[in-house]
């Protein structure tokens, strides 16, 4: 009978140990599953944040590209207008050269009264040219000031030490 009690006690102790082992394994398994779930949620959150950041970067890049393309188109149109104006100026210059050459021929045969009238007319024309060149110089100075202001106000994105 004492043996039976010992065997019964040993069996009860073994069953208790097995149950405790099983309970601990289930508890640890549940904690591990909970940690895996949290890690999965964290990875999903990071993936969502990366996707959102990527979308924001693409939106900013698209905006910058649109502004750049708009500015580039404006510059191309202005350059074409300047080229057309330069072509017109060249044609006018060539016409004036021909007129001056013809005038030199006529001056050789002109009377003193005609020469005085010609000198008076040249004086007025040079005065008008002087006024126009002064106005052009003022506009050029204004353009230079605008360009300097634009360069000074252009946004600069500072680079962090990580990107350098």
PDB file of C-alpha atoms in Angstrom:
ATOM      1  CA  UNK A   1       0.000   0.000   0.000  1.00  0.00           C
ATOM      2  CA  UNK A   2       2.820   2.340   0.730  1.00  0.00           C
ATOM      3  CA  UNK A   3       4.057   1.558  -2.693  1.00  0.00           C
ATOM      4  CA  UNK A   4       0.736   2.426  -4.161  1.00  0.00           C
ATOM      5  CA  UNK A   5       0.770   5.761  -2.363  1.00  0.00           C
ATOM      6  CA  UNK A   6       4.267   6.470  -3.658  1.00  0.00           C
ATOM      7  CA  UNK A   7       3.273   5.534  -7.189  1.00  0.00           C
ATOM      8  CA  UNK A   8       0.126   7.562  -6.902  1.00  0.00           C
ATOM      9  CA  UNK A   9       2.089  10.535  -5.551  1.00  0.00           C
ATOM     10  CA  UNK A  10       4.676  10.155  -8.292  1.00  0.00           C
ATOM     11  CA  UNK A  11       1.951   9.911 -10.906  1.00  0.00           C
ATOM     12  CA  UNK A  12       0.201  12.961  -9.436  1.00  0.00           C
ATOM     13  CA  UNK A  13       3.519  14.854  -9.331  1.00  0.00           C
ATOM     14  CA  UNK A  14       4.287  13.812 -12.931  1.00  0.00           C
ATOM     15  CA  UNK A  15       0.802  14.825 -14.053  1.00  0.00           C
ATOM     16  CA  UNK A  16       1.164  18.168 -12.214  1.00  0.00           C
ATOM     17  CA  UNK A  17       4.583  18.750 -13.766  1.00  0.00           C
ATOM     18  CA  UNK A  18       3.220  17.856 -17.209  1.00  0.00           C
ATOM     19  CA  UNK A  19       0.266  20.176 -16.731  1.00  0.00           C
ATOM     20  CA  UNK A  20       2.546  22.974 -15.488  1.00  0.00           C
ATOM     21  CA  UNK A  21       4.856  22.386 -18.457  1.00  0.00           C
ATOM     22  CA  UNK A  22       1.910  22.422 -20.857  1.00  0.00           C
ATOM     23  CA  UNK A  23       0.478  25.575 -19.243  1.00  0.00           C
ATOM     24  CA  UNK A  24       3.849  27.378 -19.420  1.00  0.00           C
ATOM     25  CA  UNK A  25       4.322  26.320 -23.038  1.00  0.00           C
ATOM     26  CA  UNK A  26       0.841  27.599 -23.905  1.00  0.00           C
ATOM     27  CA  UNK A  27       1.504  30.892 -22.066  1.00  0.00           C
ATOM     28  CA  UNK A  28       4.859  31.386 -23.801  1.00  0.00           C
ATOM     29  CA  UNK A  29       3.287  30.416 -27.147  1.00  0.00           C
ATOM     30  CA  UNK A  30       0.546  33.015 -26.628  1.00  0.00           C
ATOM     31  CA  UNK A  31       3.126  35.683 -25.715  1.00  0.00           C
ATOM     32  CA  UNK A  32       5.178  34.750 -28.792  1.00  0.00           C
ATOM     33  CA  UNK A  33       2.099  34.938 -31.024  1.00  0.00           C
ATOM     34  CA  UNK A  34       1.263  38.353 -29.501  1.00  0.00           C
ATOM     35  CA  UNK A  35       4.815  39.601 -30.169  1.00  0.00           C
ATOM     36  CA  UNK A  36       4.655  38.294 -33.737  1.00  0.00           C
ATOM     37  CA  UNK A  37       1.353  40.098 -34.231  1.00  0.00           C
ATOM     38  CA  UNK A  38       2.825  43.348 -32.899  1.00  0.00           C
ATOM     39  CA  UNK A  39       5.898  42.945 -35.108  1.00  0.00           C
ATOM     40  CA  UNK A  40       3.664  42.309 -38.119  1.00  0.00           C
ATOM     41  CA  UNK A  41       1.582  45.394 -37.316  1.00  0.00           C
ATOM     42  CA  UNK A  42       4.768  47.448 -36.874  1.00  0.00           C
ATOM     43  CA  UNK A  43       6.114  46.251 -40.239  1.00  0.00           C
ATOM     44  CA  UNK A  44       2.772  47.112 -41.867  1.00  0.00           C
ATOM     45  CA  UNK A  45       2.824  50.571 -40.256  1.00  0.00           C
ATOM     46  CA  UNK A  46       6.380  51.178 -41.502  1.00  0.00           C
ATOM     47  CA  UNK A  47       5.414  50.023 -45.002  1.00  0.00           C
ATOM     48  CA  UNK A  48       2.412  52.398 -44.963  1.00  0.00           C
ATOM     49  CA  UNK A  49       4.601  55.277 -43.783  1.00  0.00           C
ATOM     50  CA  UNK A  50       7.166  54.553 -46.493  1.00  0.00           C
ATOM     51  CA  UNK A  51       4.437  54.462 -49.126  1.00  0.00           C
ATOM     52  CA  UNK A  52       2.991  57.748 -47.874  1.00  0.00           C
ATOM     53  CA  UNK A  53       6.455  59.339 -47.814  1.00  0.00           C
ATOM     54  CA  UNK A  54       7.101  58.088 -51.337  1.00  0.00           C
ATOM     55  CA  UNK A  55       3.822  59.615 -52.503  1.00  0.00           C
ATOM     56  CA  UNK A  56       4.707  62.933 -50.865  1.00  0.00           C
ATOM     57  CA  UNK A  57       8.143  62.910 -52.504  1.00  0.00           C
ATOM     58  CA  UNK A  58       6.577  62.149 -55.894  1.00  0.00           C
ATOM     59  CA  UNK A  59       4.053  64.968 -55.437  1.00  0.00           C
ATOM     60  CA  UNK A  60       6.804  67.439 -54.540  1.00  0.00           C
ATOM     61  CA  UNK A  61       8.939  66.208 -57.428  1.00  0.00           C
ATOM     62  CA  UNK A  62       5.995  66.571 -59.813  1.00  0.00           C
ATOM     63  CA  UNK A  63       5.353  70.124 -58.564  1.00  0.00           C
ATOM     64  CA  UNK A  64       9.012  71.083 -58.935  1.00  0.00           C
ATOM     65  CA  UNK A  65       9.150  69.568 -62.414  1.00  0.00           C
ATOM     66  CA  UNK A  66       5.983  71.403 -63.470  1.00  0.00           C
ATOM     67  CA  UNK A  67       7.362  74.712 -62.198  1.00  0.00           C
ATOM     68  CA  UNK A  68      10.708  74.044 -63.853  1.00  0.00           C
ATOM     69  CA  UNK A  69       9.052  73.105 -67.149  1.00  0.00           C
ATOM     70  CA  UNK A  70       6.850  76.211 -66.995  1.00  0.00           C
ATOM     71  CA  UNK A  71       9.872  78.420 -66.359  1.00  0.00           C
ATOM     72  CA  UNK A  72      11.774  76.670 -69.139  1.00  0.00           C
ATOM     73  CA  UNK A  73       8.889  77.194 -71.581  1.00  0.00           C
ATOM     74  CA  UNK A  74       8.732  80.870 -70.609  1.00  0.00           C
ATOM     75  CA  UNK A  75      12.461  81.241 -71.203  1.00  0.00           C
ATOM     76  CA  UNK A  76      12.186  79.517 -74.581  1.00  0.00           C
ATOM     77  CA  UNK A  77       9.365  81.859 -75.624  1.00  0.00           C
ATOM     78  CA  UNK A  78      11.297  84.913 -74.423  1.00  0.00           C
ATOM     79  CA  UNK A  79      14.410  83.698 -76.213  1.00  0.00           C
ATOM     80  CA  UNK A  80      12.423  83.281 -79.440  1.00  0.00           C
ATOM     81  CA  UNK A  81      11.020  86.817 -79.052  1.00  0.00           C
ATOM     82  CA  UNK A  82      14.517  88.181 -78.412  1.00  0.00           C
ATOM     83  CA  UNK A  83      15.861  86.342 -81.441  1.00  0.00           C
ATOM     84  CA  UNK A  84      13.065  87.791 -83.607  1.00  0.00           C
ATOM     85  CA  UNK A  85      13.828  91.289 -82.276  1.00  0.00           C
ATOM     86  CA  UNK A  86      17.535  90.788 -82.983  1.00  0.00           C
ATOM     87  CA  UNK A  87      16.724  89.671 -86.534  1.00  0.00           C
ATOM     88  CA  UNK A  88      14.559  92.779 -87.056  1.00  0.00           C
ATOM     89  CA  UNK A  89      17.349  94.971 -85.683  1.00  0.00           C
ATOM     90  CA  UNK A  90      19.854  93.377 -88.066  1.00  0.00           C
ATOM     91  CA  UNK A  91      17.554  93.991 -91.025  1.00  0.00           C
ATOM     92  CA  UNK A  92      17.061  97.618 -89.966  1.00  0.00           C
ATOM     93  CA  UNK A  93      20.810  98.033 -89.503  1.00  0.00           C
ATOM     94  CA  UNK A  94      21.478  96.680 -92.967  1.00  0.00           C
ATOM     95  CA  UNK A  95      18.846  99.046 -94.397  1.00  0.00           C
ATOM     96  CA  UNK A  96      20.406 101.974 -92.559  1.00  0.00           C
ATOM     97  CA  UNK A  97      23.833 101.078 -93.913  1.00  0.00           C
ATOM     98  CA  UNK A  98      22.460 101.227 -97.435  1.00  0.00           C
ATOM     99  CA  UNK A  99      20.731 104.535 -96.699  1.00  0.00           C
ATOM    100  CA  UNK A 100      23.954 105.974 -95.237  1.00  0.00           C
ATOM    101  CA  UNK A 101      25.909 104.861 -98.263  1.00  0.00           C
ATOM    102  CA  UNK A 102      23.368 106.549-100.536  1.00  0.00           C
ATOM    103  CA  UNK A 103      23.410 109.667 -98.353  1.00  0.00           C
ATOM    104  CA  UNK A 104      27.192 109.894 -98.584  1.00  0.00           C
ATOM    105  CA  UNK A 105      26.890 109.905-102.357  1.00  0.00           C
ATOM    106  CA  UNK A 106      24.258 112.684-102.269  1.00  0.00           C
ATOM    107  CA  UNK A 107      26.229 114.763 -99.706  1.00  0.00           C
ATOM    108  CA  UNK A 108      29.143 115.024-102.054  1.00  0.00           C
ATOM    109  CA  UNK A 109      26.924 116.868-104.533  1.00  0.00           C
ATOM    110  CA  UNK A 110      24.655 118.737-102.036  1.00  0.00           C
ATOM    111  CA  UNK A 111      24.385 122.503-101.612  1.00  0.00           C
ATOM    112  CA  UNK A 112      25.467 124.252 -98.353  1.00  0.00           C
ATOM    113  CA  UNK A 113      21.803 124.828 -97.347  1.00  0.00           C
ATOM    114  CA  UNK A 114      21.045 121.128 -97.817  1.00  0.00           C
ATOM    115  CA  UNK A 115      24.116 120.238 -95.734  1.00  0.00           C
ATOM    116  CA  UNK A 116      22.947 122.516 -92.889  1.00  0.00           C
ATOM    117  CA  UNK A 117      19.466 120.950 -92.960  1.00  0.00           C
ATOM    118  CA  UNK A 118      21.048 117.482 -93.020  1.00  0.00           C
ATOM    119  CA  UNK A 119      23.244 118.317 -89.995  1.00  0.00           C
ATOM    120  CA  UNK A 120      20.206 119.634 -88.122  1.00  0.00           C
ATOM    121  CA  UNK A 121      18.252 116.482 -88.879  1.00  0.00           C
ATOM    122  CA  UNK A 122      21.179 114.296 -87.777  1.00  0.00           C
ATOM    123  CA  UNK A 123      21.358 116.228 -84.527  1.00  0.00           C
ATOM    124  CA  UNK A 124      17.661 115.511 -83.809  1.00  0.00           C
ATOM    125  CA  UNK A 125      18.041 111.837 -84.743  1.00  0.00           C
ATOM    126  CA  UNK A 126      21.086 111.452 -82.494  1.00  0.00           C
ATOM    127  CA  UNK A 127      19.146 113.120 -79.666  1.00  0.00           C
ATOM    128  CA  UNK A 128      16.304 110.629 -80.091  1.00  0.00           C
ATOM    129  CA  UNK A 129      18.797 107.756 -80.202  1.00  0.00           C
ATOM    130  CA  UNK A 130      20.401 109.010 -77.021  1.00  0.00           C
ATOM    131  CA  UNK A 131      17.020 109.107 -75.265  1.00  0.00           C
ATOM    132  CA  UNK A 132      16.148 105.596 -76.422  1.00  0.00           C
ATOM    133  CA  UNK A 133      19.533 104.216 -75.358  1.00  0.00           C
ATOM    134  CA  UNK A 134      19.076 105.823 -71.938  1.00  0.00           C
ATOM    135  CA  UNK A 135      15.636 104.207 -71.598  1.00  0.00           C
ATOM    136  CA  UNK A 136      17.098 100.882 -72.700  1.00  0.00           C
ATOM    137  CA  UNK A 137      19.898 101.198 -70.129  1.00  0.00           C
ATOM    138  CA  UNK A 138      17.337 101.871 -67.383  1.00  0.00           C
ATOM    139  CA  UNK A 139      15.332  98.770 -68.391  1.00  0.00           C
ATOM    140  CA  UNK A 140      18.534  96.698 -68.528  1.00  0.00           C
ATOM    141  CA  UNK A 141      19.475  97.843 -65.020  1.00  0.00           C
ATOM    142  CA  UNK A 142      15.978  96.935 -63.828  1.00  0.00           C
ATOM    143  CA  UNK A 143      16.315  93.501 -65.414  1.00  0.00           C
ATOM    144  CA  UNK A 144      19.693  92.969 -63.766  1.00  0.00           C
ATOM    145  CA  UNK A 145      18.198  93.918 -60.396  1.00  0.00           C
ATOM    146  CA  UNK A 146      15.238  91.571 -60.941  1.00  0.00           C
ATOM    147  CA  UNK A 147      17.559  88.721 -61.905  1.00  0.00           C
ATOM    148  CA  UNK A 148      19.720  89.282 -58.816  1.00  0.00           C
ATOM    149  CA  UNK A 149      16.611  89.387 -56.615  1.00  0.00           C
ATOM    150  CA  UNK A 150      15.326  86.170 -58.179  1.00  0.00           C
ATOM    151  CA  UNK A 151      18.649  84.410 -57.582  1.00  0.00           C
ATOM    152  CA  UNK A 152      18.783  85.643 -53.982  1.00  0.00           C
ATOM    153  CA  UNK A 153      15.184  84.566 -53.282  1.00  0.00           C
ATOM    154  CA  UNK A 154      15.445  81.144 -54.923  1.00  0.00           C
ATOM    155  CA  UNK A 155      14.741  78.464 -52.297  1.00  0.00           C
ATOM    156  CA  UNK A 156      17.732  76.381 -51.326  1.00  0.00           C
ATOM    157  CA  UNK A 157      17.153  72.986 -49.748  1.00  0.00           C
ATOM    158  CA  UNK A 158      19.908  72.420 -47.185  1.00  0.00           C
ATOM    159  CA  UNK A 159      21.565  69.051 -47.385  1.00  0.00           C
ATOM    160  CA  UNK A 160      21.849  67.022 -44.221  1.00  0.00           C
ATOM    161  CA  UNK A 161      25.089  65.360 -43.212  1.00  0.00           C
ATOM    162  CA  UNK A 162      23.566  61.972 -44.161  1.00  0.00           C
ATOM    163  CA  UNK A 163      23.082  62.948 -47.830  1.00  0.00           C
ATOM    164  CA  UNK A 164      26.501  64.542 -48.287  1.00  0.00           C
TER     165      UNK A 164
END
